[in-house]
PDB file of C-alpha atoms in Angstrom:
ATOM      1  CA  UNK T1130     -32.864 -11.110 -31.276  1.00 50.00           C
ATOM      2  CA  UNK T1131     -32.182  -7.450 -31.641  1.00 48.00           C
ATOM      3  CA  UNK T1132     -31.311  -7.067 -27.729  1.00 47.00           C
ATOM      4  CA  UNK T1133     -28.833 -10.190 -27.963  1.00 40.00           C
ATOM      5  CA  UNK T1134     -26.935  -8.374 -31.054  1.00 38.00           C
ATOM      6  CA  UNK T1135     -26.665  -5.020 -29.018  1.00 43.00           C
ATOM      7  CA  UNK T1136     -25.623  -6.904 -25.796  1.00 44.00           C
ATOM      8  CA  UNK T1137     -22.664  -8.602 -27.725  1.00 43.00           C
ATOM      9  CA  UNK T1138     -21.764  -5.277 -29.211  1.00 47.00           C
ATOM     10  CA  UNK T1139     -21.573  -3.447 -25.773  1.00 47.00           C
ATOM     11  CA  UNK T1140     -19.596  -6.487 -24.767  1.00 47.00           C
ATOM     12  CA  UNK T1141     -17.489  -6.134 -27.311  1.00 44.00           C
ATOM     13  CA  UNK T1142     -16.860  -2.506 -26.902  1.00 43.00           C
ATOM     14  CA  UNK T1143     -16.337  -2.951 -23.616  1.00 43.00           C
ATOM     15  CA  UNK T1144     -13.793  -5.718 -23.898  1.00 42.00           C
ATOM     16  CA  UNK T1145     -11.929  -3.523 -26.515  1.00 43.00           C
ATOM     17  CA  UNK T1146     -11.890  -0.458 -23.918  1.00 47.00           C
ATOM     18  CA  UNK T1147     -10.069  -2.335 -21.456  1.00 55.00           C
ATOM     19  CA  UNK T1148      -6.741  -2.046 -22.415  1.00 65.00           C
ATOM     20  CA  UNK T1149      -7.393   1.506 -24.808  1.00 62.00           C
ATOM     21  CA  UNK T1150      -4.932   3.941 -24.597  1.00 73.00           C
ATOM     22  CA  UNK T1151      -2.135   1.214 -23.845  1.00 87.00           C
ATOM     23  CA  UNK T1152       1.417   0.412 -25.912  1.00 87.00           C
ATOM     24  CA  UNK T1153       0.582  -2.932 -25.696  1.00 91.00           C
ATOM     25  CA  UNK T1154      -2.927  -2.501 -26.921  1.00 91.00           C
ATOM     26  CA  UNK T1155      -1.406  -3.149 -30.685  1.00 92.00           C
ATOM     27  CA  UNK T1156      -0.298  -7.299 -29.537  1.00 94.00           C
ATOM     28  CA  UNK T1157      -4.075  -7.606 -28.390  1.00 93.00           C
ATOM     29  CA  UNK T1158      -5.426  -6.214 -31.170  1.00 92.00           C
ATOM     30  CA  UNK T1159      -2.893  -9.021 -33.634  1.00 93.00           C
ATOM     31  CA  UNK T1160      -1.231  -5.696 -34.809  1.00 94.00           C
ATOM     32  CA  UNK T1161       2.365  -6.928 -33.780  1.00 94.00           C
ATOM     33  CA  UNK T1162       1.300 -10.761 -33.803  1.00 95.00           C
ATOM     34  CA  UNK T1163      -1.312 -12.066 -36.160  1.00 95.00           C
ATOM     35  CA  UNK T1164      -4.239 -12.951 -34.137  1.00 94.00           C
ATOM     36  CA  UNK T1165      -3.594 -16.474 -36.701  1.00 95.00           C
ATOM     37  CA  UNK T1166      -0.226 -17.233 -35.149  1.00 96.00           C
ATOM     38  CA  UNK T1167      -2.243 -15.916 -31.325  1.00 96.00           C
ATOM     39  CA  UNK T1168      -4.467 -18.167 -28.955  1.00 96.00           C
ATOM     40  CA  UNK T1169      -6.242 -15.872 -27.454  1.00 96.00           C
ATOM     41  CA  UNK T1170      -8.472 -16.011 -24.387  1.00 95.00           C
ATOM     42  CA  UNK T1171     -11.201 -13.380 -22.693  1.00 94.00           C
ATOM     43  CA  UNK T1172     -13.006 -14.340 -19.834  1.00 94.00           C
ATOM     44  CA  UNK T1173     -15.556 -12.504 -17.529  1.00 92.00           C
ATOM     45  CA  UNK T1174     -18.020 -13.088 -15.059  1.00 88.00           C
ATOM     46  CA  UNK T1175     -18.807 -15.384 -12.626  1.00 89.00           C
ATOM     47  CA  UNK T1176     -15.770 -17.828 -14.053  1.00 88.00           C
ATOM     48  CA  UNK T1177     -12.976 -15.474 -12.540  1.00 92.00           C
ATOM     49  CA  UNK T1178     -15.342 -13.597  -9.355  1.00 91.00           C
ATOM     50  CA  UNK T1179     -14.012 -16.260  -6.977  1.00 90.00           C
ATOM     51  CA  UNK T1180     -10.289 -14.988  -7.964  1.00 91.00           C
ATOM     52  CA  UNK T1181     -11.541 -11.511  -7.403  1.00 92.00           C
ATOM     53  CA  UNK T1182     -11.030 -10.344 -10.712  1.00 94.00           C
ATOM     54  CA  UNK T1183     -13.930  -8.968 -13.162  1.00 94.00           C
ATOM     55  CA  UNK T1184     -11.700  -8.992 -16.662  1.00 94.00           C
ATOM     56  CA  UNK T1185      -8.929 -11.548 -18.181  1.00 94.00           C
ATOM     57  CA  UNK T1186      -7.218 -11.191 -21.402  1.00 95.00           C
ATOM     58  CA  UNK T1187      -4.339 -13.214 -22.421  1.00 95.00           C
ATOM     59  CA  UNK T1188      -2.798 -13.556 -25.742  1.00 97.00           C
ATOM     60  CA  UNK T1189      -0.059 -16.954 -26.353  1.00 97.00           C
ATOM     61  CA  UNK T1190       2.174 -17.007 -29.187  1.00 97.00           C
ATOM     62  CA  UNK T1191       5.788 -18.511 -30.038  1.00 96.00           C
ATOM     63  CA  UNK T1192       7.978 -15.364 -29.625  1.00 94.00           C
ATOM     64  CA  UNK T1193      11.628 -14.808 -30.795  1.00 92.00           C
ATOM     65  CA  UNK T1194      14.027 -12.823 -28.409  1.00 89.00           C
ATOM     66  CA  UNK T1195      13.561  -9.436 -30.544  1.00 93.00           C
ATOM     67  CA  UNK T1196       9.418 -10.448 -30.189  1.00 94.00           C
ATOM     68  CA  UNK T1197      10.341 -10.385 -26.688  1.00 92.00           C
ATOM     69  CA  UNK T1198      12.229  -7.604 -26.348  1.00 91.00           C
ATOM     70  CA  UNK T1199       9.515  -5.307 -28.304  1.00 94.00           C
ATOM     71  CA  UNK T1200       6.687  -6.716 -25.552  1.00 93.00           C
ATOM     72  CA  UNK T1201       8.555  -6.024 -22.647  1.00 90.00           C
ATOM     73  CA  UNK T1202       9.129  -2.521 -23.599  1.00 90.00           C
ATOM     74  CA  UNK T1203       5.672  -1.842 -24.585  1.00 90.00           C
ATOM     75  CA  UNK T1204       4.598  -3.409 -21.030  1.00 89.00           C
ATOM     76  CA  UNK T1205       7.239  -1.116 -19.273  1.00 85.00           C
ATOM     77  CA  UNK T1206       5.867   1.848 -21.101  1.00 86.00           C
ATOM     78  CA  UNK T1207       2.586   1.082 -19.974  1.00 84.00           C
ATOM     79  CA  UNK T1208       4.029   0.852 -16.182  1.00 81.00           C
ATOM     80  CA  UNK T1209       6.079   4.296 -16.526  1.00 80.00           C
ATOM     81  CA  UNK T1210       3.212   5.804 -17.904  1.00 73.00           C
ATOM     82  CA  UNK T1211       1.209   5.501 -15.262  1.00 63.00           C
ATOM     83  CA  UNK T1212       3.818   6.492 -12.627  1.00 60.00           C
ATOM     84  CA  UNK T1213       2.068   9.770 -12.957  1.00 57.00           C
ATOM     85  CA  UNK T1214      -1.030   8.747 -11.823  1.00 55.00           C
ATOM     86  CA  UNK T1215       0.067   6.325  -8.803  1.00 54.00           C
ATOM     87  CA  UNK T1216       3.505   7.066  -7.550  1.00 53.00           C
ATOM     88  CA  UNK T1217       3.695   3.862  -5.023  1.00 54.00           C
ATOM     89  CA  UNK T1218       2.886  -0.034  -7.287  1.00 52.00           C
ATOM     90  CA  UNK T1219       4.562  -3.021  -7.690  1.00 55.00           C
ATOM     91  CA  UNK T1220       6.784  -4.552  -9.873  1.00 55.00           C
ATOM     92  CA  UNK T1221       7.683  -8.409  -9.725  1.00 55.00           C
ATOM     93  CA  UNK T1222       9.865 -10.651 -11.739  1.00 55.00           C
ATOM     94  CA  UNK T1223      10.878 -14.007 -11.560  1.00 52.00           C
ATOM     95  CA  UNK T1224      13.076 -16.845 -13.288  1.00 47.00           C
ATOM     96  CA  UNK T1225      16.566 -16.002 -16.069  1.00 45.00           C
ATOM     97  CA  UNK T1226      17.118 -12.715 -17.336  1.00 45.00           C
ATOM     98  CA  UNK T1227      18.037 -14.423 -20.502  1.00 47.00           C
ATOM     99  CA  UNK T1228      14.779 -14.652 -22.023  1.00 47.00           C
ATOM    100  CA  UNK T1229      13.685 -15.567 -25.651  1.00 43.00           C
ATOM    101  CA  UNK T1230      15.852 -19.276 -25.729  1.00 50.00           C
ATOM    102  CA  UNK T1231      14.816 -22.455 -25.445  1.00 54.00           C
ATOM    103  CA  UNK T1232      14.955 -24.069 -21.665  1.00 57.00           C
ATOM    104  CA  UNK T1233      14.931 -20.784 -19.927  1.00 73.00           C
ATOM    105  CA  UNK T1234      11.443 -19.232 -18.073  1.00 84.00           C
ATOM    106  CA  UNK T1235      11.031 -15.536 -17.125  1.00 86.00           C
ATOM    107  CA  UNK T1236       8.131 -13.853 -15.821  1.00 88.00           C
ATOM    108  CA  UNK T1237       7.476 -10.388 -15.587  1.00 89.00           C
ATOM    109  CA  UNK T1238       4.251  -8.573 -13.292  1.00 88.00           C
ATOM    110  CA  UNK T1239       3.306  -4.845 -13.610  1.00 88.00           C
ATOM    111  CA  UNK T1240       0.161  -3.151 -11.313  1.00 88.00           C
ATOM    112  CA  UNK T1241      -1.160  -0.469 -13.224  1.00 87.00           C
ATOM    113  CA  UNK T1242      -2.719   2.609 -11.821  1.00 85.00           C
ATOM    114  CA  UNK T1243      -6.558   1.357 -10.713  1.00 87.00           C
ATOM    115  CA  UNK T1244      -9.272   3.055 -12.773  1.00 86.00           C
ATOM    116  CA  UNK T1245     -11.468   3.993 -10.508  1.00 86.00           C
ATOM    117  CA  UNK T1246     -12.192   0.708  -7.835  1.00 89.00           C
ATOM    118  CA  UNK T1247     -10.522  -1.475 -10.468  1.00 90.00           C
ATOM    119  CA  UNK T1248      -7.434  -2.489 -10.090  1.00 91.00           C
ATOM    120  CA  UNK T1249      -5.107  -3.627 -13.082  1.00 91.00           C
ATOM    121  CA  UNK T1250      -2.436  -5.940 -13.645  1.00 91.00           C
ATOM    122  CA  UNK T1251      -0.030  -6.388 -17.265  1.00 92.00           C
ATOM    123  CA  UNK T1252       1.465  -9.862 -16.716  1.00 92.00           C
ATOM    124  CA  UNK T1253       4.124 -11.871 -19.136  1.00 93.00           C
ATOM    125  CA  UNK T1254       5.373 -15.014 -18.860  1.00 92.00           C
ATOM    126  CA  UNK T1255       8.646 -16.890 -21.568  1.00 93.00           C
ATOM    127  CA  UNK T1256       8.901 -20.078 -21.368  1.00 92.00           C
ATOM    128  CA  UNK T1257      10.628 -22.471 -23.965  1.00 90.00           C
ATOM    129  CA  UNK T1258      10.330 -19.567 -26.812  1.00 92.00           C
ATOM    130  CA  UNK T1259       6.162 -19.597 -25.953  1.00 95.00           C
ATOM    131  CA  UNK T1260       5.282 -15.828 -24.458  1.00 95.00           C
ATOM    132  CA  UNK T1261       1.891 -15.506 -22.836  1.00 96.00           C
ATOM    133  CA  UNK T1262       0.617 -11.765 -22.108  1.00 96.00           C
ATOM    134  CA  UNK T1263      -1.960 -11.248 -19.999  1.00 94.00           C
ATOM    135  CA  UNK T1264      -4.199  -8.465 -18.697  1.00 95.00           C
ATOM    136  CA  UNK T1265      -6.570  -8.226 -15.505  1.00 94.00           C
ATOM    137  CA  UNK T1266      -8.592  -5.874 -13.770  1.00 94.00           C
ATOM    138  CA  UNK T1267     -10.845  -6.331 -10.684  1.00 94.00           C
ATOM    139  CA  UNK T1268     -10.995  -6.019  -7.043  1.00 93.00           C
ATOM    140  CA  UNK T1269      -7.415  -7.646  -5.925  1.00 90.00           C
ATOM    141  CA  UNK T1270      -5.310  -4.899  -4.647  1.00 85.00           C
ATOM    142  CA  UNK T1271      -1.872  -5.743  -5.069  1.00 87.00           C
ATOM    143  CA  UNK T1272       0.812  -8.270  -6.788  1.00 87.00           C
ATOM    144  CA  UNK T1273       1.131  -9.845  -3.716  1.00 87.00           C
ATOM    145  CA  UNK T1274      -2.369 -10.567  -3.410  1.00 89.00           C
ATOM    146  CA  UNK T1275      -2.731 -11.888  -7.000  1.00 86.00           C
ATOM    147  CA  UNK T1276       0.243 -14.108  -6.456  1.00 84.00           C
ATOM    148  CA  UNK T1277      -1.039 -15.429  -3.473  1.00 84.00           C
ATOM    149  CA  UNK T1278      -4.481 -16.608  -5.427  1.00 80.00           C
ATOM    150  CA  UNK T1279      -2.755 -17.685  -8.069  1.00 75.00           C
ATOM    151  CA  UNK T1280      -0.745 -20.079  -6.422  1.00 73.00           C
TER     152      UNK T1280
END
């Protein structure tokens, strides 16, 4: 019983460390959205290996356009941060800039500088006032790629 409890704790920690040190940490974490008003969802393992990723982590919640606004420039902090690090990643977006109303769908993609092998990805999608945020890190090397697995 003991080794279960310390295996869910490393997990844990673990989970948490993924996205340390990152603006957008705080949304994750229900410090700008109550993790009440969140649906959240983790997932590791052999459920995402075929997709060639090791880590998800998305967060859904209805989101005003000033909700909006705040998560888009903690993601592009996150992105510009790390310019430093890797000077050449991509940068995708897709659907109306006029995001936050009703009817409109906008989708934003940032790749992250890779920590060691692992590569990272900080994803959001509007859609009808519902924002999803999500992270990933694992062996898929660029946007392109992930896009192309995704579809």
């Amino acid at each position: 019983m003991k080794q279960l409890v310390i295996i869910l704790m490393m997990m844990l920690c673990h989970s948490a460390y993924a996205q340390k040190g990152m603006h957008i940490s705080a949304l994750f974490e229900g410090k700008i959205v109550p993790s009440s008003k969140m649906v959240e969802t983790r997932i590791r393992g052999k459920a995402i290996s075929k997709y060639k990723l090791s880590y998800f982590h998305s967060v859904r919640f209805d989101a005003d356009g000033t909700l909006v606004n705040k998560i888009d420039h903690l993601t592009a902090q996150d992105f510009v941060n790390d310019t430093e690090k890797v000077k050449s990643r991509e940068l995708a977006s897709e659907g109306k800039a006029n995001i936050g109303k009703k009817g409109n769908s906008f989708t934003q993609m940032y790749e992250l500088a890779p920590e060691g092998s692992t590569h990272r990805f900080l994803c959001y999608k509007v859609r009808d006032g519902v924002m999803t945020v999500i992270y990933l890190e694992g062996s898929v090397s660029s946007l392109t790629e992930l896009k192309k697995i995704f579809q």
